[in-house]
Coordinates of C-alpha atoms and ligand atoms in Angstrom, one line a residue:
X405 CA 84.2 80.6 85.8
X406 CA 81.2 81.1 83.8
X407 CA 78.7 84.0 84.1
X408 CA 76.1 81.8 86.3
X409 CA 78.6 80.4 88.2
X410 CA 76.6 81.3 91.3
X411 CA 73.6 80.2 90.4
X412 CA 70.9 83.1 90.7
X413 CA 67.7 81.6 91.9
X414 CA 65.8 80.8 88.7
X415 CA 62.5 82.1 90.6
X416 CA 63.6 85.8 91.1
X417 CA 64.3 86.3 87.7
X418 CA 62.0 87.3 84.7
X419 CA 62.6 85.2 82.4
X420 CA 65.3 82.3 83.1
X421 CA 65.0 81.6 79.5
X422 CA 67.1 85.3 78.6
X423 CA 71.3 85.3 78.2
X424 CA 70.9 88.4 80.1
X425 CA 68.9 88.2 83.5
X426 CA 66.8 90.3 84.8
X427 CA 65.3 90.7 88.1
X428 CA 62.2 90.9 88.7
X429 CA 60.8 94.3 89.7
X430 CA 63.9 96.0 88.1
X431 CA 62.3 96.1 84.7
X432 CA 59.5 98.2 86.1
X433 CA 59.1 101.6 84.4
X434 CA 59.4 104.9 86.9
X435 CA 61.0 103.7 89.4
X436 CA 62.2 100.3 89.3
X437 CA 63.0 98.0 92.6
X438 CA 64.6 94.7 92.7
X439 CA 61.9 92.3 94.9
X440 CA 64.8 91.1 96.4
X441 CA 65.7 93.7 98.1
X442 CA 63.8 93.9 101.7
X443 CA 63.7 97.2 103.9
X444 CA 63.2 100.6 103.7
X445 CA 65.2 102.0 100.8
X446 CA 66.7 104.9 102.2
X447 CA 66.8 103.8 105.4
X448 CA 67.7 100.1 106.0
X449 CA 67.7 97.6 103.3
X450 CA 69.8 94.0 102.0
X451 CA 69.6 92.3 99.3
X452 CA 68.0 88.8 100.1
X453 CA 70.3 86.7 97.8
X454 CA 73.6 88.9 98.1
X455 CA 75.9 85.3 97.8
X456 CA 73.9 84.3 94.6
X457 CA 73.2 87.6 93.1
X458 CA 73.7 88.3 89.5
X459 CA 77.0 90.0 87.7
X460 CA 75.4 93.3 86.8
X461 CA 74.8 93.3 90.5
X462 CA 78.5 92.3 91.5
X463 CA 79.8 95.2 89.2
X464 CA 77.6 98.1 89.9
X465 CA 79.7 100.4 92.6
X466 CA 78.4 103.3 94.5
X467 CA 79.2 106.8 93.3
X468 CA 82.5 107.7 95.1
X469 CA 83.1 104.4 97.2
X470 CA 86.3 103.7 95.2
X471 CA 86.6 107.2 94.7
X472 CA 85.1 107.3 91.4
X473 CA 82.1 109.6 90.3
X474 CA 78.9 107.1 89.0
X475 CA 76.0 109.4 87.6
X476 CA 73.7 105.8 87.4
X477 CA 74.3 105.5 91.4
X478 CA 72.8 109.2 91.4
X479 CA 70.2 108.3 89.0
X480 CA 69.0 105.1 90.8
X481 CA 69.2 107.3 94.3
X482 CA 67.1 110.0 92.8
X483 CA 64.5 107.4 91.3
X484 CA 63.8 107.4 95.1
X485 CA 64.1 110.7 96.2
X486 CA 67.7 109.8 98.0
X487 CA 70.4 112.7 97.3
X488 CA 73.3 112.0 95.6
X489 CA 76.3 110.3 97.3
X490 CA 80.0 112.8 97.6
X491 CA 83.1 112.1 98.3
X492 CA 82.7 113.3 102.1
X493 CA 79.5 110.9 102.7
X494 CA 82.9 107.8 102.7
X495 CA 84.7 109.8 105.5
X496 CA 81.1 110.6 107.7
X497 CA 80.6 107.1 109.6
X498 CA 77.5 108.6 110.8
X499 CA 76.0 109.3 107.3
X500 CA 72.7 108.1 106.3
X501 CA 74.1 107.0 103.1
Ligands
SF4_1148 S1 72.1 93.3 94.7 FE1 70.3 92.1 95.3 S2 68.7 93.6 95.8 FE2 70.3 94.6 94.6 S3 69.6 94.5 92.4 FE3 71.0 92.8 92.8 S4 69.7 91.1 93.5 FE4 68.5 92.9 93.7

């Protein structure tokens, strides 16, 4: 399977000429936001091409969902003033996460 395979939507890119994509909005300096995703960060948002979205996408994992420490999930989450994510917020169904 190559690393289009699923086709990501040649309008919500930069530059569809690149090897490596990159969405637009996520390039922004301070603090960078995918256009693609729609809501409220920190409240309620989706990603508005989730079946089609890129690999870098596919591969990047909350901090502690798999039980595994990500300081970039912290760092994206602070870019936004969100706290960091802990082991316990995966046991607490009722977490804002
Ligand atoms: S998962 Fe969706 S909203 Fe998030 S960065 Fe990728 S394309 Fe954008």
């Amino acid at each position: 399977m190559g690393s289009q395979a699923w086709k990501v939507p040649r309008d919500v890119v930069e530059d569809p000429l690149q090897k490596i994509v990159s969405l637009k909005g996520t390039t922004k300096p301070g603090r960078p936001s995918c256009a693609q995703l729609k809501g409220r960060i920190g409240k309620f948002v989706a990603c508005q091409i989730y079946t089609t979205r890129p690999t870098p996408c596919r591969n990047f994992k909350a901090s502690f969902e798999d039980g595994i420490h990500r300081p970039r999930c912290d760092e994206a989450r602070k870019a936004h003033g969100l706290k960091s994510l802990n082991r316990s917020d995966w046991n607490n169904t009722d977490a804002e996460l």
